[in-house]
mmCIF file of C-alpha atoms in Angstrom:
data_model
loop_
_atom_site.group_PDB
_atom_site.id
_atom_site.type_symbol
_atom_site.label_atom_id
_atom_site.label_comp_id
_atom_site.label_asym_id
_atom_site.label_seq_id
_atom_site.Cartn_x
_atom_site.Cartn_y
_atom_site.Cartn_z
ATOM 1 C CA UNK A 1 -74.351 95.263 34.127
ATOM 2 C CA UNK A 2 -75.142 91.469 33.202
ATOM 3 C CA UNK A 3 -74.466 92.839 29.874
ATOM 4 C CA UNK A 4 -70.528 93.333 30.724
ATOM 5 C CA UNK A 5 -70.172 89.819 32.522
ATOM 6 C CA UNK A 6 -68.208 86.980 31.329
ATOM 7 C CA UNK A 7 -69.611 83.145 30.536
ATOM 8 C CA UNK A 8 -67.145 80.823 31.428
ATOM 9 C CA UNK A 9 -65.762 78.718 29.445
ATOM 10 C CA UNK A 10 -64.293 75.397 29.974
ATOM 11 C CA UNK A 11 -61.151 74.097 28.698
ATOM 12 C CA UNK A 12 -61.672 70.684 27.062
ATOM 13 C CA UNK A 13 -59.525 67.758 28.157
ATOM 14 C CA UNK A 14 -56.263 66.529 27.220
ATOM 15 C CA UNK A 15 -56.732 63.839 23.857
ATOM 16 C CA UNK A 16 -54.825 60.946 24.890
ATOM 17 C CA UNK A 17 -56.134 58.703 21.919
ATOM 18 C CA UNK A 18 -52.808 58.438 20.376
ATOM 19 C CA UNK A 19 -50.541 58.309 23.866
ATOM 20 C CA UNK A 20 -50.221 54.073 23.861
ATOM 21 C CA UNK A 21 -49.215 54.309 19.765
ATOM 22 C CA UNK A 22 -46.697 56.729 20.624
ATOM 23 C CA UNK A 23 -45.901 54.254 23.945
ATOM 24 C CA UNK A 24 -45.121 51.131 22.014
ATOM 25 C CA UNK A 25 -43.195 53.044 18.777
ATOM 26 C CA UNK A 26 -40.758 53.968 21.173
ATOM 27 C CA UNK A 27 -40.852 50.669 23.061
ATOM 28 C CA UNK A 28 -40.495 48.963 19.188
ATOM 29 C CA UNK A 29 -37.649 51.661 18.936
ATOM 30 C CA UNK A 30 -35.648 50.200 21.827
ATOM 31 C CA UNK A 31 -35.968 46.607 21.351
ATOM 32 C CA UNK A 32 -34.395 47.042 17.663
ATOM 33 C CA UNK A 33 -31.671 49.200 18.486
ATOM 34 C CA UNK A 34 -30.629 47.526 21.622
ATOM 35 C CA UNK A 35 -28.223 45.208 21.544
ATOM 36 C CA UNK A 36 -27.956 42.354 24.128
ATOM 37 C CA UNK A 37 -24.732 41.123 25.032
ATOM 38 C CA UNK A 38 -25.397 37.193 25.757
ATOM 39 C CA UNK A 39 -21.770 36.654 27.068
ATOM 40 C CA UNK A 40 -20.249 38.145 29.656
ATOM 41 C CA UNK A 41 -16.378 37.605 30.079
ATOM 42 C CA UNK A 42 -15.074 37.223 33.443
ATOM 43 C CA UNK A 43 -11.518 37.231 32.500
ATOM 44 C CA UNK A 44 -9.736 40.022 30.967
ATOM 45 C CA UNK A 45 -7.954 40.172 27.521
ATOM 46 C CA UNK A 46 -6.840 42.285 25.029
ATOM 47 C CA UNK A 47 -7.701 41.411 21.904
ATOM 48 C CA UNK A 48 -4.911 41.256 19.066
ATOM 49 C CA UNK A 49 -4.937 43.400 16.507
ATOM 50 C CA UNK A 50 -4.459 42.269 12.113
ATOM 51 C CA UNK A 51 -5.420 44.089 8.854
ATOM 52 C CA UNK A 52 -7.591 41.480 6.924
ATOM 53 C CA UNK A 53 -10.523 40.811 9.136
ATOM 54 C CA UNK A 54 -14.396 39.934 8.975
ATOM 55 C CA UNK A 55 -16.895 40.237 10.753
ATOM 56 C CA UNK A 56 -18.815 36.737 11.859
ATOM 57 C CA UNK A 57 -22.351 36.562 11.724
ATOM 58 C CA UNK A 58 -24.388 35.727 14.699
ATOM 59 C CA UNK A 59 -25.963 32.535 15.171
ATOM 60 C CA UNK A 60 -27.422 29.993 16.987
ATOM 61 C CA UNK A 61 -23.820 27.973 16.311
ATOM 62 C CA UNK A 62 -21.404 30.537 16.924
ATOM 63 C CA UNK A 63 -19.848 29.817 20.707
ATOM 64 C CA UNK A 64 -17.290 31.994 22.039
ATOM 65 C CA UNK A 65 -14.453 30.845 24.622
ATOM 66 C CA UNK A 66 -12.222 33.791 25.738
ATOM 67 C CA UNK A 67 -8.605 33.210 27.157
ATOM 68 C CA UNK A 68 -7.149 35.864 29.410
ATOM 69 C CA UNK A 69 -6.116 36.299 32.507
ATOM 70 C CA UNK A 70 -9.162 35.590 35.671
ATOM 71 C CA UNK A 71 -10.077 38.933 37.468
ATOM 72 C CA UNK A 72 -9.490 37.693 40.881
ATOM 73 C CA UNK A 73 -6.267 35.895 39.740
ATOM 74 C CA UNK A 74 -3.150 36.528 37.849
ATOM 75 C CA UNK A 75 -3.360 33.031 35.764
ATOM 76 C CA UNK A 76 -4.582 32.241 32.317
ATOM 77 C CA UNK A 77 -7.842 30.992 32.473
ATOM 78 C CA UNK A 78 -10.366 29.435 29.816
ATOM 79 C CA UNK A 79 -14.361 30.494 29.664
ATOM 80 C CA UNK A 80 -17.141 29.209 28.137
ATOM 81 C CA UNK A 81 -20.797 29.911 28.765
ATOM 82 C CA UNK A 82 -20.007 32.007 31.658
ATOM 83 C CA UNK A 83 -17.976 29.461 33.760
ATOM 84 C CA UNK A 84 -14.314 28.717 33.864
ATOM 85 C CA UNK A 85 -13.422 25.042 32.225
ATOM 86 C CA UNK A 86 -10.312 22.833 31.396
ATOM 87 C CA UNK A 87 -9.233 21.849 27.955
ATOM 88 C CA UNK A 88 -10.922 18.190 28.453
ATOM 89 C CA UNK A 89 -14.548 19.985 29.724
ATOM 90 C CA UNK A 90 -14.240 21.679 26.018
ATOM 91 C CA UNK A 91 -14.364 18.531 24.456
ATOM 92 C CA UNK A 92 -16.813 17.035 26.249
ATOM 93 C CA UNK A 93 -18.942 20.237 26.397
ATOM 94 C CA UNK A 94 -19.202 19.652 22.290
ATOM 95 C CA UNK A 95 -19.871 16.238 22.050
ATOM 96 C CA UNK A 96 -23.028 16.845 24.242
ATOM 97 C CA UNK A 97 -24.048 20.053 22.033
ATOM 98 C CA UNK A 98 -23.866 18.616 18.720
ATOM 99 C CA UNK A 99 -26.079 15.481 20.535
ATOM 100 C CA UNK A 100 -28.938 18.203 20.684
ATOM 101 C CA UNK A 101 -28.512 19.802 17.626
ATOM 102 C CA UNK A 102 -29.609 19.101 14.488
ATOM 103 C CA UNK A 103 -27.048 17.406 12.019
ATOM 104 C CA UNK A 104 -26.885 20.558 9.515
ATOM 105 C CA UNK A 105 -26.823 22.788 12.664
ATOM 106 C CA UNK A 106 -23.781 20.291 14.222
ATOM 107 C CA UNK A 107 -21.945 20.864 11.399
ATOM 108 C CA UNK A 108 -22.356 24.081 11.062
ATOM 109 C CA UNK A 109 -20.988 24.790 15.036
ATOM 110 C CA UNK A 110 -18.169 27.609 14.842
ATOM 111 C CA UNK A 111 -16.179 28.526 17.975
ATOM 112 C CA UNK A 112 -14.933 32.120 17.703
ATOM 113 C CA UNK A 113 -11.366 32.613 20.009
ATOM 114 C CA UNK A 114 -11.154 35.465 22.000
ATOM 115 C CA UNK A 115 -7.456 35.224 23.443
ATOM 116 C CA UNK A 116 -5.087 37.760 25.221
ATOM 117 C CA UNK A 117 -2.328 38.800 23.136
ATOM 118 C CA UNK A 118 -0.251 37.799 25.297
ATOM 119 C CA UNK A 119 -1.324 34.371 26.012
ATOM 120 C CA UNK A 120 1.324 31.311 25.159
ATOM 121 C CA UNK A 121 0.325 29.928 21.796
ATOM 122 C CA UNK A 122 0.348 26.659 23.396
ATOM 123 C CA UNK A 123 -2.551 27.109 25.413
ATOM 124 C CA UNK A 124 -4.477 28.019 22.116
ATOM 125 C CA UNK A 125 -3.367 24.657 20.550
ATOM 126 C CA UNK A 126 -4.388 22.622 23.162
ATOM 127 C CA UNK A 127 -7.764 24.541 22.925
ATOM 128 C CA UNK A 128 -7.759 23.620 19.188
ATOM 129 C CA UNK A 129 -6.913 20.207 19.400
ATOM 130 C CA UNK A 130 -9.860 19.698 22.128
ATOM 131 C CA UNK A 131 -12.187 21.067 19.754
ATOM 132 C CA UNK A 132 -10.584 18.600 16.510
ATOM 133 C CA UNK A 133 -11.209 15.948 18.916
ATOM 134 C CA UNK A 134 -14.805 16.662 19.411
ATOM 135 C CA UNK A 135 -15.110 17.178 15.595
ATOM 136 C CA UNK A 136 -15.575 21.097 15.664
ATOM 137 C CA UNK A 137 -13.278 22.185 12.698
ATOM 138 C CA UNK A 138 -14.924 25.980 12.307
ATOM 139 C CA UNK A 139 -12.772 28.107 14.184
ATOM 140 C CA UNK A 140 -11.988 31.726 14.139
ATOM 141 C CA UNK A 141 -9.648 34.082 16.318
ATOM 142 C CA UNK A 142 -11.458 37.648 17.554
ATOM 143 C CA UNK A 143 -9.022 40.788 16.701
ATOM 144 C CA UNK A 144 -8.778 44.370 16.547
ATOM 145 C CA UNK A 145 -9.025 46.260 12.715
ATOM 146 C CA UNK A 146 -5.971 48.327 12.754
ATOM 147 C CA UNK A 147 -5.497 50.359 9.540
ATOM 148 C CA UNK A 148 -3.027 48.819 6.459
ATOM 149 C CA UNK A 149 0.502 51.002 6.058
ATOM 150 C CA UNK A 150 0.892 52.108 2.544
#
């Protein structure tokens, strides 16, 4: 009978050599494809839309004020780095940048405009004529790609 009985056999154990490689290619994975969203608008806008658009690359020098309407509120408002300012706080809000930038990187400084469509055109040229005063003459207006009628 100790002919007919079975040895028993052990299962070997799980290889986790190659578990963190596997960890940190996905981690790698994430950071690249996520995208981080540095500003976050607290008024809302809708952005106009135009046919000959490009896109604008992302630097270091690229600041973004939006003008829309404030959540809370029914009134045009004006934001920049995540607080609500006045049209003189814009000019002095340059002036003390480009003091702590470098003089290639100063000139360089390009504000992109993200307005409602529906904001008055005045309120956008007071805008511009803060940042002319401060000596920031890069500007460009955010808008939606609509498609070209034949």
């Amino acid at each position: 009978m100790s002919m007919f009985l079975k040895k028993r056999r052990s299962v070997p154990g799980l290889n986790t050599s190659s578990l963190p490689d596997l960890i940190f290619t996905v981690l790698f994975f994430f950071m690249i494809v996520t995208h981080m969203r540095t500003d976050n608008p607290r008024v809302k806008y809708t952005e106009p839309r135009g046919t000959e658009l490009s896109k604008l690359p992302n630097r270091p020098t690229v600041y973004r004020i939006f003008i829309g309407k404030e959540v809370t509120e029914g009134s045009y408002r004006i934001q920049l780095n995540d607080k609500f300012v006045s049209i003189a706080d814009i000019e002095d809000f340059f002036v003390q940048e480009k003091e702590h930038l470098s003089p290639s990187d100063a000139e360089s400084i390009t504000v992109s405009i993200k307005a409602d469509r529906n904001v008055d055109m005045g309120v956008i040229t007071d805008v511009k004529q803060a940042l002319r005063r401060a000596n920031v003459l890069k500007i460009s207006y955010s808008a939606v790609q609509i498609e070209k009628k034949h």
